[in-house]
Amino acid sequence: MADQAFVTLATNDNYAKGAMVLGQSLRNHKTSKQLVVMIGPYVSDPSRAVLRQIYDEVRLVDVLDSGDRAHLAMMKRPDLGVTFTKLHCWALTHYSKCVFMDADTLVVSNVDELFDREELSAAPDPGWPDCFNSGVFVFRPSKETYDKLLQFCTEHGSFDGGDQGVLNAFFSDWATTDINKHLPFIYNLSSVAIYTYAPAFKQFGSNAKVVHFLGNTKPWSYTFDPKARSVRGDVQEASSNPSFLLEWWTVYASSVVPMMNREYGDQPFHSGCEEEETPVPPQPSLSSLERKQRWEQGQADYMGMDSFENIQKKLDAFLK
């Protein structure tokens, strides 16, 4: 439908890569909705050109910043201040209903049914389930809501320094009023849940429709060998199940990189794809406490001791 759209946000070229993969994954899974990407002024011209090939609308917006360094420092994520820019999505009033998706999400199945939901529908956050995660949510653009949100920010700020704190405070009845506005977790499956509740991931993970790469390390932070179909990087900073990370890179390498190469022409473009394997230095062993802390932060060693295969072996041994 022309008056319904998936919306995302990219404030720089790295997040633009994520938006490209997200948009392409929506196309690959045959969405019937419009695709909109809001971009900040720091997104380069080549990236903008590629986004225009994938999205129906590329909309330049001002970057809003919460300026709340104290709360962001508490979360160890000073970069989240610019996520306030996400509030611009309520200004897209030429659409009747939209689904916002962070640029670090990946669609692995058609999700057009999300438009059957009402504002504000979202999945619970794995860190505090009475709060929703603002990486995926259904909303209705409205100038009135947009103005109220900006006023709310001015008067109250955000309890976490980012957009999620603002939106949870503004839509404060989400946890208790209407269960129909609680999206199933498969629409915003996060890495934290994969490692903190492995049996549930084993049971329901294959039904995932949207994967959210939470944490500091994003898919584009790694490197990829297309021939070997392998992803390499700091495994201690891994942010999701390896199969999902591989799927992100497969979309990026097969669809996005050719477009980027055309736009850059003779200019050098570092795609992150490598032709040859390079040895990965061994990682230092972790104490039990350090390993626990990394789990709690969603930074498990998914390619090593915390791989799903190893977790499964421990579960099988325990159940026997």
PDB file of C-alpha atoms in Angstrom, residues 67-199:
ATOM      1  CA  GLY A  67      22.975  15.746  25.054  1.00  0.00           C
ATOM      2  CA  ASP A  68      22.461  13.443  28.039  1.00  0.00           C
ATOM      3  CA  ARG A  69      26.025  12.296  28.515  1.00  0.00           C
ATOM      4  CA  ALA A  70      25.486  11.062  32.061  1.00  0.00           C
ATOM      5  CA  HIS A  71      22.891   8.402  31.232  1.00  0.00           C
ATOM      6  CA  LEU A  72      24.603   7.428  28.004  1.00  0.00           C
ATOM      7  CA  ALA A  73      27.870   6.945  29.883  1.00  0.00           C
ATOM      8  CA  MET A  74      26.020   4.689  32.305  1.00  0.00           C
ATOM      9  CA  MET A  75      25.067   2.504  29.337  1.00  0.00           C
ATOM     10  CA  LYS A  76      28.603   2.815  27.884  1.00  0.00           C
ATOM     11  CA  ARG A  77      26.970   3.922  24.620  1.00  0.00           C
ATOM     12  CA  PRO A  78      27.665   7.659  23.996  1.00  0.00           C
ATOM     13  CA  ASP A  79      26.747   7.114  20.339  1.00  0.00           C
ATOM     14  CA  LEU A  80      23.072   6.628  21.211  1.00  0.00           C
ATOM     15  CA  GLY A  81      22.408  10.356  21.644  1.00  0.00           C
ATOM     16  CA  VAL A  82      21.758  10.815  17.932  1.00  0.00           C
ATOM     17  CA  THR A  83      19.094   8.125  18.056  1.00  0.00           C
ATOM     18  CA  PHE A  84      16.767  10.933  19.164  1.00  0.00           C
ATOM     19  CA  THR A  85      16.716  11.668  15.423  1.00  0.00           C
ATOM     20  CA  LYS A  86      14.429   8.657  15.219  1.00  0.00           C
ATOM     21  CA  LEU A  87      11.607  10.872  16.517  1.00  0.00           C
ATOM     22  CA  HIS A  88      11.453  12.513  13.073  1.00  0.00           C
ATOM     23  CA  CYS A  89       9.597   9.418  11.865  1.00  0.00           C
ATOM     24  CA  TRP A  90       6.372  10.819  13.362  1.00  0.00           C
ATOM     25  CA  ALA A  91       6.695  13.726  10.903  1.00  0.00           C
ATOM     26  CA  LEU A  92       6.179  11.367   7.912  1.00  0.00           C
ATOM     27  CA  THR A  93       2.510  12.352   7.795  1.00  0.00           C
ATOM     28  CA  HIS A  94       2.036  11.409   4.124  1.00  0.00           C
ATOM     29  CA  TYR A  95       1.849   7.819   5.442  1.00  0.00           C
ATOM     30  CA  SER A  96      -1.057   6.519   7.517  1.00  0.00           C
ATOM     31  CA  LYS A  97       0.850   3.768   9.315  1.00  0.00           C
ATOM     32  CA  CYS A  98       4.517   2.790   9.475  1.00  0.00           C
ATOM     33  CA  VAL A  99       6.854   0.240  11.004  1.00  0.00           C
ATOM     34  CA  PHE A 100      10.146   1.630  12.224  1.00  0.00           C
ATOM     35  CA  MET A 101      13.159  -0.699  12.117  1.00  0.00           C
ATOM     36  CA  ASP A 102      16.665   0.126  13.321  1.00  0.00           C
ATOM     37  CA  ALA A 103      19.386  -0.012  10.680  1.00  0.00           C
ATOM     38  CA  ASP A 104      21.064  -2.847  12.621  1.00  0.00           C
ATOM     39  CA  THR A 105      18.124  -5.181  12.038  1.00  0.00           C
ATOM     40  CA  LEU A 106      17.765  -7.843   9.352  1.00  0.00           C
ATOM     41  CA  VAL A 107      14.521  -9.245   7.961  1.00  0.00           C
ATOM     42  CA  VAL A 108      14.640 -13.015   7.456  1.00  0.00           C
ATOM     43  CA  SER A 109      10.968 -13.490   6.532  1.00  0.00           C
ATOM     44  CA  ASN A 110       8.122 -11.330   5.198  1.00  0.00           C
ATOM     45  CA  VAL A 111       6.766  -9.157   8.036  1.00  0.00           C
ATOM     46  CA  ASP A 112       4.019  -7.160   6.288  1.00  0.00           C
ATOM     47  CA  GLU A 113       1.561  -8.503   8.866  1.00  0.00           C
ATOM     48  CA  LEU A 114       3.029  -6.002  11.340  1.00  0.00           C
ATOM     49  CA  PHE A 115       0.798  -3.389   9.717  1.00  0.00           C
ATOM     50  CA  ASP A 116      -2.203  -5.159  11.239  1.00  0.00           C
ATOM     51  CA  ARG A 117      -0.990  -3.865  14.613  1.00  0.00           C
ATOM     52  CA  GLU A 118      -1.668  -0.480  16.154  1.00  0.00           C
ATOM     53  CA  GLU A 119       0.534   2.248  17.651  1.00  0.00           C
ATOM     54  CA  LEU A 120       2.615   1.682  19.727  1.00  0.00           C
ATOM     55  CA  SER A 121       3.248  -2.024  19.148  1.00  0.00           C
ATOM     56  CA  ALA A 122       6.702  -3.357  19.971  1.00  0.00           C
ATOM     57  CA  ALA A 123       8.516  -6.360  21.436  1.00  0.00           C
ATOM     58  CA  PRO A 124       9.761  -6.438  25.047  1.00  0.00           C
ATOM     59  CA  ASP A 125      13.334  -5.450  25.701  1.00  0.00           C
ATOM     60  CA  PRO A 126      15.429  -8.432  26.893  1.00  0.00           C
ATOM     61  CA  GLY A 127      17.089  -6.305  29.551  1.00  0.00           C
ATOM     62  CA  TRP A 128      13.833  -5.105  31.157  1.00  0.00           C
ATOM     63  CA  PRO A 129      10.713  -6.778  29.719  1.00  0.00           C
ATOM     64  CA  ASP A 130       8.330  -4.134  31.101  1.00  0.00           C
ATOM     65  CA  CYS A 131       9.996  -1.787  28.617  1.00  0.00           C
ATOM     66  CA  PHE A 132       9.694  -2.276  24.878  1.00  0.00           C
ATOM     67  CA  ASN A 133      12.738  -2.337  22.625  1.00  0.00           C
ATOM     68  CA  SER A 134      12.578   0.587  20.210  1.00  0.00           C
ATOM     69  CA  GLY A 135      14.430  -1.260  17.449  1.00  0.00           C
ATOM     70  CA  VAL A 136      11.126  -2.356  15.860  1.00  0.00           C
ATOM     71  CA  PHE A 137       7.779  -0.667  16.464  1.00  0.00           C
ATOM     72  CA  VAL A 138       4.494   0.118  14.736  1.00  0.00           C
ATOM     73  CA  PHE A 139       3.410   3.762  14.747  1.00  0.00           C
ATOM     74  CA  ARG A 140       1.082   6.288  13.113  1.00  0.00           C
ATOM     75  CA  PRO A 141       2.789   9.457  11.839  1.00  0.00           C
ATOM     76  CA  SER A 142       1.147  12.519  13.345  1.00  0.00           C
ATOM     77  CA  LYS A 143       2.241  16.143  13.668  1.00  0.00           C
ATOM     78  CA  GLU A 144       0.448  16.296  17.000  1.00  0.00           C
ATOM     79  CA  THR A 145       2.350  13.268  18.352  1.00  0.00           C
ATOM     80  CA  TYR A 146       5.608  14.604  16.892  1.00  0.00           C
ATOM     81  CA  ASP A 147       5.181  17.967  18.630  1.00  0.00           C
ATOM     82  CA  LYS A 148       4.244  16.283  21.914  1.00  0.00           C
ATOM     83  CA  LEU A 149       7.299  14.013  21.743  1.00  0.00           C
ATOM     84  CA  LEU A 150       9.652  16.952  21.196  1.00  0.00           C
ATOM     85  CA  GLN A 151       8.003  18.832  24.054  1.00  0.00           C
ATOM     86  CA  PHE A 152       8.281  15.740  26.266  1.00  0.00           C
ATOM     87  CA  CYS A 153      12.001  15.519  25.470  1.00  0.00           C
ATOM     88  CA  THR A 154      12.498  19.161  26.371  1.00  0.00           C
ATOM     89  CA  GLU A 155      10.701  18.808  29.701  1.00  0.00           C
ATOM     90  CA  HIS A 156      11.729  15.309  30.804  1.00  0.00           C
ATOM     91  CA  GLY A 157      14.736  14.156  28.769  1.00  0.00           C
ATOM     92  CA  SER A 158      15.309  10.418  28.640  1.00  0.00           C
ATOM     93  CA  PHE A 159      15.908   7.985  31.471  1.00  0.00           C
ATOM     94  CA  ASP A 160      18.545   6.145  29.404  1.00  0.00           C
ATOM     95  CA  GLY A 161      19.795   9.073  27.333  1.00  0.00           C
ATOM     96  CA  GLY A 162      18.476   7.579  24.081  1.00  0.00           C
ATOM     97  CA  ASP A 163      15.237   7.276  22.161  1.00  0.00           C
ATOM     98  CA  GLN A 164      14.163   4.096  23.954  1.00  0.00           C
ATOM     99  CA  GLY A 165      13.960   5.872  27.297  1.00  0.00           C
ATOM    100  CA  VAL A 166      11.885   8.700  25.826  1.00  0.00           C
ATOM    101  CA  LEU A 167       9.488   6.441  23.942  1.00  0.00           C
ATOM    102  CA  ASN A 168       8.908   4.147  26.918  1.00  0.00           C
ATOM    103  CA  ALA A 169       8.169   7.110  29.155  1.00  0.00           C
ATOM    104  CA  PHE A 170       5.895   8.714  26.550  1.00  0.00           C
ATOM    105  CA  PHE A 171       4.014   5.487  25.746  1.00  0.00           C
ATOM    106  CA  SER A 172       4.083   4.544  29.421  1.00  0.00           C
ATOM    107  CA  ASP A 173       1.017   2.293  29.353  1.00  0.00           C
ATOM    108  CA  TRP A 174       2.572  -0.199  26.902  1.00  0.00           C
ATOM    109  CA  ALA A 175       3.423  -2.768  29.594  1.00  0.00           C
ATOM    110  CA  THR A 176      -0.048  -3.011  31.139  1.00  0.00           C
ATOM    111  CA  THR A 177      -2.833  -1.726  28.872  1.00  0.00           C
ATOM    112  CA  ASP A 178      -3.137  -3.860  25.721  1.00  0.00           C
ATOM    113  CA  ILE A 179      -1.401  -7.207  25.230  1.00  0.00           C
ATOM    114  CA  ASN A 180      -2.098  -6.948  21.490  1.00  0.00           C
ATOM    115  CA  LYS A 181       0.556  -4.235  21.366  1.00  0.00           C
ATOM    116  CA  HIS A 182       3.194  -6.668  22.644  1.00  0.00           C
ATOM    117  CA  LEU A 183       4.881  -8.025  19.522  1.00  0.00           C
ATOM    118  CA  PRO A 184       6.154 -11.603  19.674  1.00  0.00           C
ATOM    119  CA  PHE A 185       9.889 -11.684  20.277  1.00  0.00           C
ATOM    120  CA  ILE A 186      10.477 -13.234  16.844  1.00  0.00           C
ATOM    121  CA  TYR A 187       9.901  -9.741  15.389  1.00  0.00           C
ATOM    122  CA  ASN A 188      12.880  -8.342  17.297  1.00  0.00           C
ATOM    123  CA  LEU A 189      15.118 -11.278  18.201  1.00  0.00           C
ATOM    124  CA  SER A 190      18.203 -10.021  20.013  1.00  0.00           C
ATOM    125  CA  SER A 191      21.567 -11.609  20.702  1.00  0.00           C
ATOM    126  CA  VAL A 192      21.103 -11.234  24.453  1.00  0.00           C
ATOM    127  CA  ALA A 193      18.223 -13.706  24.390  1.00  0.00           C
ATOM    128  CA  ILE A 194      20.166 -16.236  22.333  1.00  0.00           C
ATOM    129  CA  TYR A 195      22.730 -16.639  25.084  1.00  0.00           C
ATOM    130  CA  THR A 196      20.727 -15.997  28.235  1.00  0.00           C
ATOM    131  CA  TYR A 197      17.893 -18.381  27.378  1.00  0.00           C
ATOM    132  CA  ALA A 198      19.405 -20.900  24.986  1.00  0.00           C
ATOM    133  CA  PRO A 199      16.597 -23.500  25.340  1.00  0.00           C
TER     134      PRO A 199
END
